CSV table of C-alpha atoms in Angstrom, one decimal:
chain,number,residue,atom,x,y,z
W,297,MET,CA,18.9,-8.0,-4.7
W,298,LEU,CA,19.8,-5.8,-7.6
W,299,ILE,CA,21.0,-2.2,-7.2
W,300,ASN,CA,20.8,-0.3,-10.4
W,301,GLY,CA,20.7,-3.6,-12.2
W,302,GLN,CA,23.7,-5.1,-10.5
W,303,PRO,CA,23.9,-7.6,-7.6
W,304,GLY,CA,24.7,-5.9,-4.4
W,305,THR,CA,23.6,-5.0,-0.9
W,306,GLN,CA,25.1,-1.5,-0.3
W,307,ILE,CA,24.2,2.0,-1.3
W,308,SER,CA,26.0,5.3,-0.6
W,309,ALA,CA,25.7,6.8,2.9
W,310,SER,CA,24.9,10.1,1.1
W,311,ASP,CA,21.9,8.6,-0.8
W,312,ARG,CA,18.9,11.0,-0.4
W,313,GLY,CA,16.6,8.1,0.2
W,314,LEU,CA,18.5,7.3,3.4
W,315,ALA,CA,19.2,10.9,4.4
W,316,TYR,CA,15.7,12.4,3.7
W,317,GLY,CA,13.3,9.7,2.7
W,318,ASP,CA,13.6,11.2,-0.8
W,319,GLY,CA,12.1,8.4,-2.8
W,320,LEU,CA,9.3,5.9,-3.0
W,321,TYR,CA,8.6,2.2,-3.0
W,322,ARG,CA,6.2,-0.5,-4.0
W,323,THR,CA,5.7,-3.9,-2.5
W,324,LEU,CA,4.1,-6.7,-4.5
W,325,GLU,CA,3.7,-10.4,-4.9
W,326,ALA,CA,5.3,-12.4,-7.7
W,327,ARG,CA,4.5,-16.0,-8.8
W,328,HIS,CA,7.3,-17.7,-10.7
W,329,GLY,CA,8.8,-14.4,-11.4
W,330,THR,CA,5.6,-12.8,-12.7
W,331,PRO,CA,4.3,-9.8,-10.6
W,332,LEU,CA,0.7,-9.8,-9.7
W,333,LEU,CA,-1.5,-6.7,-10.2
W,334,TRP,CA,1.2,-5.3,-12.4
W,335,PRO,CA,-0.9,-2.9,-14.4
W,336,TRP,CA,-2.0,-1.2,-11.2
W,337,GLN,CA,1.4,-1.4,-9.6
W,338,TRP,CA,3.0,0.2,-12.6
W,339,GLN,CA,0.4,2.9,-12.8
W,340,ARG,CA,0.9,3.9,-9.2
W,341,LEU,CA,4.7,3.8,-9.4
W,342,ALA,CA,4.7,6.0,-12.5
W,343,ALA,CA,2.3,8.4,-10.9
W,344,ASP,CA,4.3,8.6,-7.7
W,345,CYS,CA,7.5,9.2,-9.7
W,346,ALA,CA,5.8,12.1,-11.6
W,347,ALA,CA,4.5,13.6,-8.3
W,348,LEU,CA,8.0,13.6,-6.7
W,349,ARG,CA,9.8,14.6,-9.9
W,350,LEU,CA,11.8,11.3,-9.9
W,351,PRO,CA,12.9,9.8,-13.2
W,352,CYS,CA,10.7,6.7,-13.8
W,353,PRO,CA,12.5,3.6,-14.7
W,354,ASP,CA,11.7,1.7,-17.9
W,355,GLU,CA,8.9,-0.7,-17.4
W,356,VAL,CA,10.5,-3.5,-19.4
W,357,LEU,CA,13.7,-3.1,-17.4
W,358,LEU,CA,11.8,-3.4,-14.1
W,359,LEU,CA,9.9,-6.5,-15.2
W,360,SER,CA,13.2,-8.1,-16.2
W,361,GLU,CA,14.8,-7.3,-12.8
W,362,ILE,CA,11.8,-8.6,-11.0
W,363,ALA,CA,12.1,-11.9,-13.0
W,364,THR,CA,15.8,-12.1,-12.1
W,365,VAL,CA,15.5,-11.6,-8.4
W,366,ALA,CA,12.5,-13.9,-8.1
W,367,ALA,CA,13.8,-16.6,-10.5
W,368,LYS,CA,14.3,-19.3,-7.9
W,369,LEU,CA,11.2,-18.5,-5.8
W,370,GLU,CA,7.8,-20.0,-6.5
W,371,ARG,CA,6.1,-17.2,-4.5
W,372,ALA,CA,7.9,-14.0,-3.6
W,373,VAL,CA,7.5,-10.6,-2.1
W,374,ILE,CA,9.1,-8.1,-4.4
W,375,LYS,CA,10.2,-4.6,-3.1
W,376,ILE,CA,11.0,-1.8,-5.6
W,377,VAL,CA,12.7,1.2,-4.0
W,378,LEU,CA,13.5,4.3,-6.0
W,379,THR,CA,15.5,7.2,-4.6
W,380,ARG,CA,16.9,10.5,-6.0
W,381,GLY,CA,20.3,9.0,-5.5
W,382,ALA,CA,23.4,10.4,-3.8
W,383,GLY,CA,23.8,14.1,-3.6
W,384,GLN,CA,25.3,17.1,-1.8
W,385,ARG,CA,24.2,18.1,1.7
W,386,GLY,CA,21.0,20.0,2.0
W,387,TYR,CA,17.4,19.7,0.9
W,388,ALA,CA,17.7,21.3,-2.5
W,389,MET,CA,17.1,18.8,-5.3
W,390,PRO,CA,20.4,18.1,-7.2
W,391,VAL,CA,20.5,19.6,-10.7
W,392,HIS,CA,22.1,16.4,-11.9
W,393,SER,CA,21.6,13.2,-10.0
W,394,THR,CA,21.6,9.5,-10.8
W,395,PRO,CA,18.6,7.8,-9.2
W,396,THR,CA,19.1,4.7,-7.1
W,397,ARG,CA,16.9,1.7,-8.1
W,398,ILE,CA,16.7,-1.3,-5.7
W,399,VAL,CA,14.8,-4.4,-6.6
W,400,SER,CA,14.7,-7.3,-4.0
W,401,ALA,CA,12.9,-10.5,-3.4
W,402,ALA,CA,12.1,-12.7,-0.4
W,403,ALA,CA,10.3,-16.0,-0.1
W,404,TRP,CA,6.7,-15.5,0.8
W,405,ALA,CA,4.4,-18.0,2.3
W,406,GLY,CA,1.4,-15.7,2.6
W,407,TYR,CA,-0.7,-14.5,5.5
W,408,PRO,CA,-2.7,-17.0,7.6
W,409,PRO,CA,-5.6,-18.1,5.4
W,410,ASP,CA,-8.1,-17.6,8.2
W,411,ARG,CA,-7.7,-13.8,7.8
W,412,ALA,CA,-9.3,-13.9,4.4
W,413,ALA,CA,-11.8,-16.7,5.3
W,414,GLN,CA,-13.1,-15.6,8.7
W,415,GLY,CA,-12.1,-11.9,8.8
W,416,VAL,CA,-9.8,-9.9,11.0
W,417,VAL,CA,-9.9,-7.8,14.2
W,418,ALA,CA,-8.8,-4.2,14.0
W,419,ARG,CA,-8.4,-1.3,16.4
W,420,TRP,CA,-8.4,2.5,16.2
W,421,CYS,CA,-4.9,4.0,16.3
W,422,ASP,CA,-4.0,7.1,18.4
W,423,THR,CA,-1.3,8.2,16.0
W,424,ARG,CA,-2.9,10.6,13.4
W,425,LEU,CA,-1.8,11.2,9.8
W,426,ALA,CA,-0.6,14.7,9.0
W,427,ILE,CA,-2.5,16.5,6.2
W,428,GLN,CA,-0.2,17.2,3.3
W,429,PRO,CA,-2.0,17.2,-0.1
W,430,ARG,CA,1.3,17.3,-2.1
W,431,LEU,CA,2.2,13.9,-0.7
W,432,ALA,CA,-1.3,12.4,-0.7
W,433,GLY,CA,-1.5,9.0,-2.2
W,434,ILE,CA,2.2,8.6,-2.7
W,435,LYS,CA,4.0,5.6,-1.2
W,436,HIS,CA,7.0,7.7,-0.3
W,437,LEU,CA,9.9,6.5,1.9
W,438,ASN,CA,8.9,8.3,5.1
W,439,ARG,CA,6.5,6.0,6.8
W,440,LEU,CA,7.1,7.1,10.4
W,441,GLU,CA,3.4,7.7,11.1
W,442,ASN,CA,2.7,4.1,10.1
W,443,VAL,CA,5.6,2.8,12.2
W,444,LEU,CA,4.4,4.7,15.3
W,445,ALA,CA,0.8,3.6,14.8
W,446,ARG,CA,1.8,0.0,14.4
W,447,SER,CA,3.8,0.2,17.7
W,448,GLU,CA,0.6,0.9,19.6
W,449,TRP,CA,-0.3,-2.7,20.0
W,450,HIS,CA,1.3,-6.1,20.4
W,451,ASP,CA,-1.7,-8.4,20.6
W,452,PRO,CA,-1.3,-10.9,17.7
W,453,ALA,CA,-5.1,-11.3,17.6
W,454,ILE,CA,-5.3,-7.7,16.2
W,455,ALA,CA,-4.3,-7.8,12.6
W,456,GLU,CA,-4.6,-4.1,11.7
W,457,GLY,CA,-5.0,-0.6,13.1
W,458,LEU,CA,-7.1,2.1,11.4
W,459,MET,CA,-5.7,5.6,11.2
W,460,LEU,CA,-7.4,9.0,11.2
W,461,ASP,CA,-6.1,12.3,9.9
W,462,MET,CA,-5.7,15.4,12.1
W,463,ASP,CA,-9.3,16.3,11.5
W,464,GLY,CA,-10.6,13.0,12.7
W,465,THR,CA,-11.4,11.6,9.2
W,466,VAL,CA,-10.8,7.9,8.5
W,467,VAL,CA,-8.0,7.4,6.0
W,468,GLU,CA,-6.6,3.9,6.0
W,469,GLY,CA,-5.0,1.1,7.9
W,470,THR,CA,-1.4,1.1,8.9
W,471,MET,CA,-0.7,-1.2,6.0
W,472,SER,CA,-4.0,-1.4,4.1
W,473,ASN,CA,-6.7,0.5,2.4
W,474,LEU,CA,-10.3,0.5,3.6
W,475,PHE,CA,-13.6,-0.1,1.9
W,476,LEU,CA,-17.2,0.0,3.2
W,477,VAL,CA,-20.4,-1.4,1.7
W,478,GLN,CA,-23.5,0.7,2.4
W,479,GLY,CA,-26.8,0.7,0.6
W,480,GLY,CA,-25.4,-1.3,-2.4
W,481,GLU,CA,-22.5,1.2,-2.9
W,482,LEU,CA,-18.8,0.7,-2.3
W,483,LEU,CA,-17.3,3.5,-0.3
W,484,THR,CA,-13.6,4.2,0.4
W,485,PRO,CA,-11.8,7.2,2.0
W,486,LEU,CA,-10.9,10.1,-0.3
W,487,LEU,CA,-7.0,10.2,-0.4
W,488,ASP,CA,-6.5,13.8,-1.5
W,489,ARG,CA,-4.9,15.1,1.8
W,490,CYS,CA,-2.9,12.1,3.1
W,491,GLY,CA,-2.7,8.3,2.9
W,492,VAL,CA,-1.4,5.8,0.4
W,493,SER,CA,-3.2,4.9,-2.8
W,494,GLY,CA,-2.5,1.2,-3.0
W,495,ALA,CA,-2.4,-0.9,-6.1
W,496,MET,CA,-5.0,-3.3,-4.7
W,497,ARG,CA,-7.2,-0.3,-3.9
W,498,ALA,CA,-7.1,0.8,-7.5
W,499,CYS,CA,-7.8,-2.8,-8.6
W,500,VAL,CA,-10.8,-3.1,-6.3
W,501,ILE,CA,-12.2,0.2,-7.6
W,502,ASP,CA,-11.8,-0.9,-11.2
W,503,THR,CA,-13.3,-4.3,-10.6
W,504,ALA,CA,-16.3,-3.0,-8.7
W,505,ALA,CA,-16.9,-0.5,-11.5
W,506,ASN,CA,-16.8,-3.2,-14.1
W,507,LEU,CA,-19.5,-5.1,-12.1
W,508,GLY,CA,-21.7,-2.0,-12.4
W,509,LEU,CA,-21.3,-1.0,-8.8
W,510,THR,CA,-21.3,2.6,-7.7
W,511,VAL,CA,-17.9,3.4,-6.1
W,512,ARG,CA,-17.6,6.6,-4.1
W,513,GLU,CA,-14.4,8.2,-2.7
W,514,LEU,CA,-15.4,10.5,0.2
W,515,ARG,CA,-14.5,11.7,3.7
W,516,LEU,CA,-15.6,9.1,6.2
W,517,SER,CA,-16.1,9.4,9.9
W,518,PRO,CA,-15.5,6.6,12.5
W,519,PRO,CA,-19.3,6.3,13.1
W,520,GLN,CA,-19.9,5.7,9.4
W,521,VAL,CA,-17.4,2.9,9.4
W,522,LEU,CA,-19.1,1.3,12.4
W,523,ALA,CA,-22.5,1.7,10.8
W,524,ALA,CA,-21.5,0.0,7.5
W,525,GLU,CA,-23.1,-3.2,6.3
W,526,GLU,CA,-19.7,-4.7,5.3
W,527,VAL,CA,-16.1,-3.5,5.9
W,528,PHE,CA,-13.0,-4.9,4.3
W,529,LEU,CA,-9.3,-4.1,4.2
W,530,CYS,CA,-7.0,-4.7,1.3
W,531,ASN,CA,-3.4,-4.6,0.1
W,532,SER,CA,-1.3,-6.3,-2.6
W,533,LEU,CA,0.0,-9.0,-0.3
W,534,ALA,CA,-3.0,-9.7,1.8
W,535,GLY,CA,-5.6,-9.5,-0.9
W,536,ILE,CA,-9.0,-8.7,0.7
W,537,TRP,CA,-9.6,-9.2,4.5
W,538,PRO,CA,-13.2,-8.9,5.7
W,539,LEU,CA,-13.3,-6.8,8.9
W,540,ARG,CA,-14.8,-9.0,11.6
W,541,GLU,CA,-14.4,-6.8,14.7
W,542,LEU,CA,-13.6,-3.1,15.4
W,543,GLY,CA,-14.2,-2.0,19.0
W,544,PRO,CA,-17.7,-2.9,20.0
W,545,GLN,CA,-18.9,-3.6,16.4
W,546,GLN,CA,-18.8,-7.0,14.8
W,547,TRP,CA,-19.6,-8.1,11.3
W,548,GLN,CA,-19.8,-11.3,9.3
W,549,PRO,CA,-18.1,-11.4,5.8
W,550,GLY,CA,-20.6,-10.0,3.4
W,551,ALA,CA,-21.8,-11.0,0.0
W,552,LEU,CA,-20.0,-8.2,-1.9
W,553,THR,CA,-16.8,-8.8,0.0
W,554,ARG,CA,-16.9,-12.5,-0.9
W,555,ARG,CA,-17.6,-11.7,-4.5
W,556,LEU,CA,-14.6,-9.4,-4.8
W,557,GLN,CA,-12.4,-12.0,-3.0
W,558,GLN,CA,-13.4,-14.5,-5.6
W,559,LEU,CA,-12.6,-12.2,-8.5
W,560,LEU,CA,-9.3,-11.0,-7.1
């Protein structure tokens, strides 16, 4: 683990990331020290920094630190955490602050391969996402809604839970983004009010567009999800998981889902 470029495991107790969740993070996979999906990861990290008015670290510096922490790992999970740093008490942003940058790595064996091959089972979560457009899309450090939603089930056969916002609109999974295939189009929830805009989501959208597919971001209802021809979930570590079962509805992995899996 590197903290501001130096080996370490401790940060200040007054760090605003710890006190207020004042920061953001990205999670990604690296192979032999090289991060996967980096153009999309970097794009999202830079956009999130701008939205939160956090200084964005240098890209070359980050890549160097990723290579350092993952040097001895063939396959690794990399976590990048950026906070506003230590500051005085109170919510006011410090006029002068030194951001905290944490880059860590852990060995990663991957998820069970049958999730991608055969598809996964999901459930609807009772915990709703608050509507807050200023934070929409940002992978900020306050993930309490996801933590509470994930605590709703303990059955290992259920791989993911789907979350709605306070208006009952489908937004995302607790750890994934959602896509539907309907009428030859690729549909995904519009993330302008809440939710996390993941790097894999952006990669899927770009890849589908390059294939000449129509991709639409829109507000989706639970009945629309259940009526879809294909449904899949994605994130940077899982890749693409076909949705096999959600409540009473069942699917087989579809042709477009398989094509995107092969490309990504």
